[in-house]
Amino acid sequence: MAEYEDKVLHDIDGIKEYDNPLPGWLMAIWWGAIAFGVLYLAFYALRFGERSMESEYRAETQKALASVQAHFDANPLVPPTAAELLAGAADPVVLDRGSGRFAKSCASCHGEKAQGLIGPNLTDDRWIHGGSVEQVFQSIVKGWPAKGMPPWGRAIPPEEISALVSYVRSLQGSAPANAKPAEGDPFPPEPIPGR
Ligand code: HEC
């Protein structure tokens, strides 16, 4: 301190003011507070942090969408062919799957044996909306919402819808008890290969 003691700025009644530099710890707080203020402004008032996070989210979303697109490009949603649906009607594994799903989602309206309840009998050879396996597939996927048949395309995975169609086809002519009278136009059942 001695070296500064000559530089007296003011001397009022023996109280001297020296031109000494501020101590290091105080200057550290001073500059630290300024640096904190600048960062605070940038992050909270100007939202630099959020902006960089936002672009990161956007990039990730783009990447996720691209991977979903790539998945569908590699696995296009091709509806099954009539031959595949009919072949399923003679495949015990497919029929097992179809009957399991039918009991869960369809029996409440069409009856346990598809004999018809609120919904029409699915075992006869008359159909309101067409009886080809492809038309039955469409009826199940899109439903007939205005008439009380829900669309199942989103609720049931595609293979299971195919299994349902095969199962429904396998029930043609099963003549269950308490069957609801046939409705719609006649459609002779398509032949099941190997039956
Ligand atoms: C909430 C009741 C309800 C449920 C559940 C339901 N259906 Fe239906 N379904 C109906 C009604 C009602 C119709 C008749 C629609 C019409 O008259 O146009 C129908 C029509 C159909 C038809 C067309 C019949 C024809 O004669 O053209 C098929 C096929 C069918 N349902 C299959 C299914 C399958 C398979 C399931 C299970 C995944 C199912 N339904 C679940 C009520 C239901």
mmCIF file of C-alpha atoms and ligand atoms in Angstrom:
data_model
loop_
_atom_site.group_PDB
_atom_site.id
_atom_site.type_symbol
_atom_site.label_atom_id
_atom_site.label_comp_id
_atom_site.label_asym_id
_atom_site.label_seq_id
_atom_site.Cartn_x
_atom_site.Cartn_y
_atom_site.Cartn_z
ATOM 1 C CA MET A 1 0.000 0.000 0.000
ATOM 2 C CA ALA A 2 2.857 2.265 0.784
ATOM 3 C CA GLU A 3 3.573 2.961 -2.860
ATOM 4 C CA TYR A 4 0.162 4.557 -3.351
ATOM 5 C CA GLU A 5 0.091 6.625 -0.252
ATOM 6 C CA ASP A 6 1.520 9.643 -2.075
ATOM 7 C CA LYS A 7 -1.445 9.811 -4.419
ATOM 8 C CA VAL A 8 -3.860 11.538 -2.094
ATOM 9 C CA LEU A 9 -6.903 12.733 -3.999
ATOM 10 C CA HIS A 10 -8.671 14.514 -1.174
ATOM 11 C CA ASP A 11 -7.710 15.433 2.351
ATOM 12 C CA ILE A 12 -10.651 16.668 4.363
ATOM 13 C CA ASP A 13 -9.933 17.388 7.982
ATOM 14 C CA GLY A 14 -7.251 14.696 8.014
ATOM 15 C CA ILE A 15 -9.458 12.044 6.340
ATOM 16 C CA LYS A 16 -7.519 11.110 3.226
ATOM 17 C CA GLU A 17 -8.811 9.544 0.034
ATOM 18 C CA TYR A 18 -6.133 7.622 -1.844
ATOM 19 C CA ASP A 19 -6.142 6.637 -5.511
ATOM 20 C CA ASN A 20 -5.753 2.925 -4.657
ATOM 21 C CA PRO A 21 -7.027 0.175 -7.057
ATOM 22 C CA LEU A 22 -10.019 -1.824 -5.804
ATOM 23 C CA PRO A 23 -9.137 -5.189 -4.252
ATOM 24 C CA GLY A 24 -9.146 -8.206 -6.546
ATOM 25 C CA TRP A 25 -12.130 -9.962 -4.912
ATOM 26 C CA LEU A 26 -14.335 -6.909 -5.387
ATOM 27 C CA MET A 27 -13.325 -6.574 -9.060
ATOM 28 C CA ALA A 28 -14.060 -10.284 -9.511
ATOM 29 C CA ILE A 29 -17.605 -9.759 -8.216
ATOM 30 C CA TRP A 30 -17.981 -6.694 -10.465
ATOM 31 C CA TRP A 31 -16.925 -8.410 -13.701
ATOM 32 C CA GLY A 32 -18.668 -11.593 -12.667
ATOM 33 C CA ALA A 33 -21.936 -9.710 -12.202
ATOM 34 C CA ILE A 34 -21.597 -8.132 -15.654
ATOM 35 C CA ALA A 35 -20.860 -11.477 -17.274
ATOM 36 C CA PHE A 36 -23.827 -13.024 -15.442
ATOM 37 C CA GLY A 37 -26.043 -10.166 -16.613
ATOM 38 C CA VAL A 38 -25.047 -10.644 -20.256
ATOM 39 C CA LEU A 39 -25.667 -14.407 -20.099
ATOM 40 C CA TYR A 40 -28.954 -13.886 -18.260
ATOM 41 C CA LEU A 41 -30.154 -11.487 -20.942
ATOM 42 C CA ALA A 42 -29.116 -13.838 -23.728
ATOM 43 C CA PHE A 43 -30.830 -16.902 -22.238
ATOM 44 C CA TYR A 44 -33.936 -15.427 -20.654
ATOM 45 C CA ALA A 45 -34.677 -12.164 -22.460
ATOM 46 C CA LEU A 46 -33.413 -13.056 -25.960
ATOM 47 C CA ARG A 47 -33.962 -16.826 -25.547
ATOM 48 C CA PHE A 48 -30.825 -17.989 -27.342
ATOM 49 C CA GLY A 49 -30.849 -21.287 -25.429
ATOM 50 C CA GLU A 50 -34.440 -22.077 -26.321
ATOM 51 C CA ARG A 51 -33.867 -21.204 -29.926
ATOM 52 C CA SER A 52 -31.005 -23.629 -30.265
ATOM 53 C CA MET A 53 -33.067 -26.317 -28.489
ATOM 54 C CA GLU A 54 -35.961 -25.623 -30.832
ATOM 55 C CA SER A 55 -33.852 -26.203 -33.911
ATOM 56 C CA GLU A 56 -32.535 -29.377 -32.300
ATOM 57 C CA TYR A 57 -36.109 -30.618 -31.736
ATOM 58 C CA ARG A 58 -36.986 -29.707 -35.290
ATOM 59 C CA ALA A 59 -34.008 -31.646 -36.617
ATOM 60 C CA GLU A 60 -34.965 -34.665 -34.502
ATOM 61 C CA THR A 61 -38.575 -34.519 -35.660
ATOM 62 C CA GLN A 62 -37.422 -34.379 -39.279
ATOM 63 C CA LYS A 63 -35.225 -37.399 -38.669
ATOM 64 C CA ALA A 64 -38.080 -39.356 -37.050
ATOM 65 C CA LEU A 65 -40.455 -38.501 -39.905
ATOM 66 C CA ALA A 66 -37.840 -39.543 -42.451
ATOM 67 C CA SER A 67 -37.397 -42.898 -40.713
ATOM 68 C CA VAL A 68 -41.180 -43.480 -40.629
ATOM 69 C CA GLN A 69 -41.335 -42.614 -44.341
ATOM 70 C CA ALA A 70 -38.422 -44.963 -45.041
ATOM 71 C CA HIS A 71 -40.233 -47.733 -43.145
ATOM 72 C CA PHE A 72 -43.383 -47.321 -45.251
ATOM 73 C CA ASP A 73 -41.351 -47.084 -48.459
ATOM 74 C CA ALA A 74 -39.748 -50.416 -47.565
ATOM 75 C CA ASN A 75 -43.027 -51.981 -46.326
ATOM 76 C CA PRO A 76 -45.871 -50.556 -48.407
ATOM 77 C CA LEU A 77 -49.388 -51.127 -47.053
ATOM 78 C CA VAL A 78 -50.599 -53.504 -49.745
ATOM 79 C CA PRO A 79 -54.041 -54.927 -49.083
ATOM 80 C CA PRO A 80 -54.025 -58.731 -49.144
ATOM 81 C CA THR A 81 -55.181 -60.433 -52.339
ATOM 82 C CA ALA A 82 -58.417 -62.411 -52.523
ATOM 83 C CA ALA A 83 -56.323 -65.586 -52.960
ATOM 84 C CA GLU A 84 -54.462 -64.889 -49.698
ATOM 85 C CA LEU A 85 -57.684 -64.171 -47.795
ATOM 86 C CA LEU A 86 -59.327 -67.335 -49.137
ATOM 87 C CA ALA A 87 -56.248 -69.466 -48.409
ATOM 88 C CA GLY A 88 -56.442 -68.226 -44.796
ATOM 89 C CA ALA A 89 -59.923 -69.743 -44.525
ATOM 90 C CA ALA A 90 -58.276 -73.205 -44.667
ATOM 91 C CA ASP A 91 -55.360 -72.356 -42.360
ATOM 92 C CA PRO A 92 -55.973 -73.356 -38.712
ATOM 93 C CA VAL A 93 -53.444 -70.814 -37.405
ATOM 94 C CA VAL A 94 -55.139 -67.956 -39.263
ATOM 95 C CA LEU A 95 -58.612 -69.139 -38.238
ATOM 96 C CA ASP A 96 -57.571 -69.381 -34.600
ATOM 97 C CA ARG A 97 -56.359 -65.807 -34.710
ATOM 98 C CA GLY A 98 -59.494 -64.657 -36.513
ATOM 99 C CA SER A 99 -61.881 -66.366 -34.089
ATOM 100 C CA GLY A 100 -60.001 -64.934 -31.104
ATOM 101 C CA ARG A 101 -60.375 -61.422 -32.437
ATOM 102 C CA PHE A 102 -63.975 -62.018 -33.503
ATOM 103 C CA ALA A 103 -64.912 -63.041 -29.952
ATOM 104 C CA LYS A 104 -63.265 -59.885 -28.586
ATOM 105 C CA SER A 105 -64.397 -57.212 -31.052
ATOM 106 C CA CYS A 106 -67.257 -58.486 -33.172
ATOM 107 C CA ALA A 107 -69.364 -61.023 -31.248
ATOM 108 C CA SER A 108 -71.049 -58.291 -29.192
ATOM 109 C CA CYS A 109 -72.877 -57.049 -32.311
ATOM 110 C CA HIS A 110 -72.778 -59.975 -34.738
ATOM 111 C CA GLY A 111 -73.274 -62.790 -32.221
ATOM 112 C CA GLU A 112 -70.813 -65.371 -30.892
ATOM 113 C CA LYS A 113 -71.362 -67.589 -33.948
ATOM 114 C CA ALA A 114 -71.750 -64.602 -36.303
ATOM 115 C CA GLN A 115 -75.450 -65.518 -36.453
ATOM 116 C CA GLY A 116 -76.414 -61.827 -36.259
ATOM 117 C CA LEU A 117 -77.631 -59.613 -33.398
ATOM 118 C CA ILE A 118 -77.509 -55.832 -33.771
ATOM 119 C CA GLY A 119 -75.310 -56.406 -36.832
ATOM 120 C CA PRO A 120 -76.291 -58.695 -39.703
ATOM 121 C CA ASN A 121 -75.817 -62.452 -39.891
ATOM 122 C CA LEU A 122 -72.365 -63.067 -41.427
ATOM 123 C CA THR A 123 -72.841 -66.790 -42.099
ATOM 124 C CA ASP A 124 -75.463 -66.647 -44.859
ATOM 125 C CA ASP A 125 -74.906 -65.983 -48.548
ATOM 126 C CA ARG A 126 -76.529 -62.554 -48.644
ATOM 127 C CA TRP A 127 -74.619 -59.359 -48.092
ATOM 128 C CA ILE A 128 -75.640 -55.729 -47.682
ATOM 129 C CA HIS A 129 -72.252 -54.409 -48.776
ATOM 130 C CA GLY A 130 -70.928 -57.205 -50.961
ATOM 131 C CA GLY A 131 -69.735 -60.679 -50.025
ATOM 132 C CA SER A 132 -66.402 -61.041 -51.836
ATOM 133 C CA VAL A 133 -63.520 -61.380 -49.378
ATOM 134 C CA GLU A 134 -62.172 -58.071 -50.681
ATOM 135 C CA GLN A 135 -65.486 -56.328 -49.992
ATOM 136 C CA VAL A 136 -65.714 -57.892 -46.530
ATOM 137 C CA PHE A 137 -62.163 -56.656 -45.886
ATOM 138 C CA GLN A 138 -63.261 -53.132 -46.851
ATOM 139 C CA SER A 139 -66.398 -53.363 -44.682
ATOM 140 C CA ILE A 140 -64.234 -54.196 -41.672
ATOM 141 C CA VAL A 141 -61.483 -51.625 -42.361
ATOM 142 C CA LYS A 142 -63.762 -48.674 -43.171
ATOM 143 C CA GLY A 143 -66.907 -49.805 -41.361
ATOM 144 C CA TRP A 144 -70.366 -48.385 -42.095
ATOM 145 C CA PRO A 145 -70.401 -45.803 -39.340
ATOM 146 C CA ALA A 146 -73.757 -44.283 -40.323
ATOM 147 C CA LYS A 147 -75.352 -47.755 -39.929
ATOM 148 C CA GLY A 148 -73.618 -48.693 -36.675
ATOM 149 C CA MET A 149 -70.669 -50.728 -37.995
ATOM 150 C CA PRO A 150 -67.470 -49.153 -36.592
ATOM 151 C CA PRO A 151 -64.346 -48.805 -38.775
ATOM 152 C CA TRP A 152 -61.627 -51.146 -37.511
ATOM 153 C CA GLY A 153 -58.734 -50.119 -39.762
ATOM 154 C CA ARG A 154 -56.918 -48.244 -37.013
ATOM 155 C CA ALA A 155 -57.899 -50.366 -34.030
ATOM 156 C CA ILE A 156 -56.919 -53.789 -35.406
ATOM 157 C CA PRO A 157 -53.532 -54.570 -37.043
ATOM 158 C CA PRO A 158 -53.765 -55.449 -40.771
ATOM 159 C CA GLU A 159 -52.822 -59.148 -40.393
ATOM 160 C CA GLU A 160 -55.567 -59.564 -37.840
ATOM 161 C CA ILE A 161 -58.121 -57.936 -40.131
ATOM 162 C CA SER A 162 -57.059 -60.409 -42.840
ATOM 163 C CA ALA A 163 -57.475 -63.240 -40.317
ATOM 164 C CA LEU A 164 -60.973 -61.921 -39.507
ATOM 165 C CA VAL A 165 -61.944 -61.952 -43.183
ATOM 166 C CA SER A 166 -60.649 -65.521 -43.573
ATOM 167 C CA TYR A 167 -62.525 -66.521 -40.408
ATOM 168 C CA VAL A 168 -65.774 -64.890 -41.579
ATOM 169 C CA ARG A 169 -65.415 -66.643 -44.944
ATOM 170 C CA SER A 170 -64.889 -69.979 -43.145
ATOM 171 C CA LEU A 171 -68.240 -69.491 -41.359
ATOM 172 C CA GLN A 172 -70.225 -69.296 -44.603
ATOM 173 C CA GLY A 173 -72.975 -71.897 -44.576
ATOM 174 C CA SER A 174 -72.325 -72.859 -40.935
ATOM 175 C CA ALA A 175 -76.071 -72.309 -40.251
ATOM 176 C CA PRO A 176 -75.800 -71.420 -36.535
ATOM 177 C CA ALA A 177 -78.811 -71.607 -34.204
ATOM 178 C CA ASN A 178 -81.019 -68.513 -33.842
ATOM 179 C CA ALA A 179 -79.625 -67.055 -37.054
ATOM 180 C CA LYS A 180 -80.875 -63.613 -37.998
ATOM 181 C CA PRO A 181 -82.717 -63.641 -41.342
ATOM 182 C CA ALA A 182 -80.482 -62.967 -44.332
ATOM 183 C CA GLU A 183 -80.258 -59.355 -45.507
ATOM 184 C CA GLY A 184 -78.971 -57.852 -48.728
ATOM 185 C CA ASP A 185 -78.107 -59.347 -52.092
ATOM 186 C CA PRO A 186 -77.068 -62.929 -52.738
ATOM 187 C CA PHE A 187 -73.363 -63.557 -53.254
ATOM 188 C CA PRO A 188 -72.260 -67.171 -53.686
ATOM 189 C CA PRO A 189 -69.281 -67.903 -51.396
ATOM 190 C CA GLU A 190 -65.942 -67.851 -53.212
ATOM 191 C CA PRO A 191 -64.203 -71.241 -53.246
ATOM 192 C CA ILE A 192 -61.600 -71.911 -50.552
ATOM 193 C CA PRO A 193 -58.541 -73.608 -52.096
ATOM 194 C CA GLY A 194 -57.897 -77.116 -50.730
ATOM 195 C CA ARG A 195 -61.390 -77.499 -49.234
HETATM 196 C C1 HEC B 1 -71.196 -51.838 -32.561
HETATM 197 C C2 HEC B 1 -71.700 -52.983 -33.250
HETATM 198 C C3 HEC B 1 -70.784 -53.674 -34.230
HETATM 199 C C4 HEC B 1 -69.547 -54.202 -34.004
HETATM 200 C C5 HEC B 1 -68.746 -54.189 -32.704
HETATM 201 C C6 HEC B 1 -69.124 -54.809 -35.236
HETATM 202 N N1 HEC B 1 -70.088 -54.655 -36.180
HETATM 203 FE FE1 HEC B 1 -70.000 -55.304 -38.097
HETATM 204 N N2 HEC B 1 -71.764 -54.419 -38.490
HETATM 205 C C7 HEC B 1 -72.583 -53.787 -37.562
HETATM 206 C C8 HEC B 1 -73.784 -53.326 -38.217
HETATM 207 C C9 HEC B 1 -74.938 -52.594 -37.533
HETATM 208 C C10 HEC B 1 -73.651 -53.665 -39.580
HETATM 209 C C11 HEC B 1 -74.662 -53.392 -40.701
HETATM 210 C C12 HEC B 1 -74.295 -52.101 -41.410
HETATM 211 C C13 HEC B 1 -75.330 -51.752 -42.476
HETATM 212 O O1 HEC B 1 -76.478 -52.157 -42.330
HETATM 213 O O2 HEC B 1 -74.929 -51.074 -43.415
HETATM 214 C C14 HEC B 1 -72.378 -54.353 -39.706
HETATM 215 C C15 HEC B 1 -71.886 -54.851 -40.901
HETATM 216 C C16 HEC B 1 -70.768 -55.644 -41.021
HETATM 217 C C17 HEC B 1 -70.330 -56.261 -42.245
HETATM 218 C C18 HEC B 1 -70.988 -56.111 -43.595
HETATM 219 C C19 HEC B 1 -72.101 -57.114 -43.669
HETATM 220 C C20 HEC B 1 -72.820 -57.113 -44.987
HETATM 221 O O3 HEC B 1 -73.897 -57.733 -45.026
HETATM 222 O O4 HEC B 1 -72.329 -56.517 -45.944
HETATM 223 C C21 HEC B 1 -69.223 -57.014 -41.936
HETATM 224 C C22 HEC B 1 -68.422 -57.868 -42.887
HETATM 225 C C23 HEC B 1 -68.974 -56.833 -40.521
HETATM 226 N N3 HEC B 1 -69.927 -55.985 -39.993
HETATM 227 C C24 HEC B 1 -67.949 -57.428 -39.849
HETATM 228 C C25 HEC B 1 -67.594 -57.100 -38.543
HETATM 229 C C26 HEC B 1 -66.417 -57.577 -37.898
HETATM 230 C C27 HEC B 1 -65.416 -58.547 -38.486
HETATM 231 C C28 HEC B 1 -66.401 -57.004 -36.667
HETATM 232 C C29 HEC B 1 -65.322 -57.120 -35.595
HETATM 233 C C30 HEC B 1 -64.054 -56.573 -35.942
HETATM 234 C C31 HEC B 1 -67.582 -56.181 -36.535
HETATM 235 N N4 HEC B 1 -68.289 -56.254 -37.709
HETATM 236 C C32 HEC B 1 -67.917 -55.478 -35.402
HETATM 237 C C33 HEC B 1 -72.307 -53.621 -36.218
HETATM 238 C C34 HEC B 1 -71.116 -53.963 -35.605
#
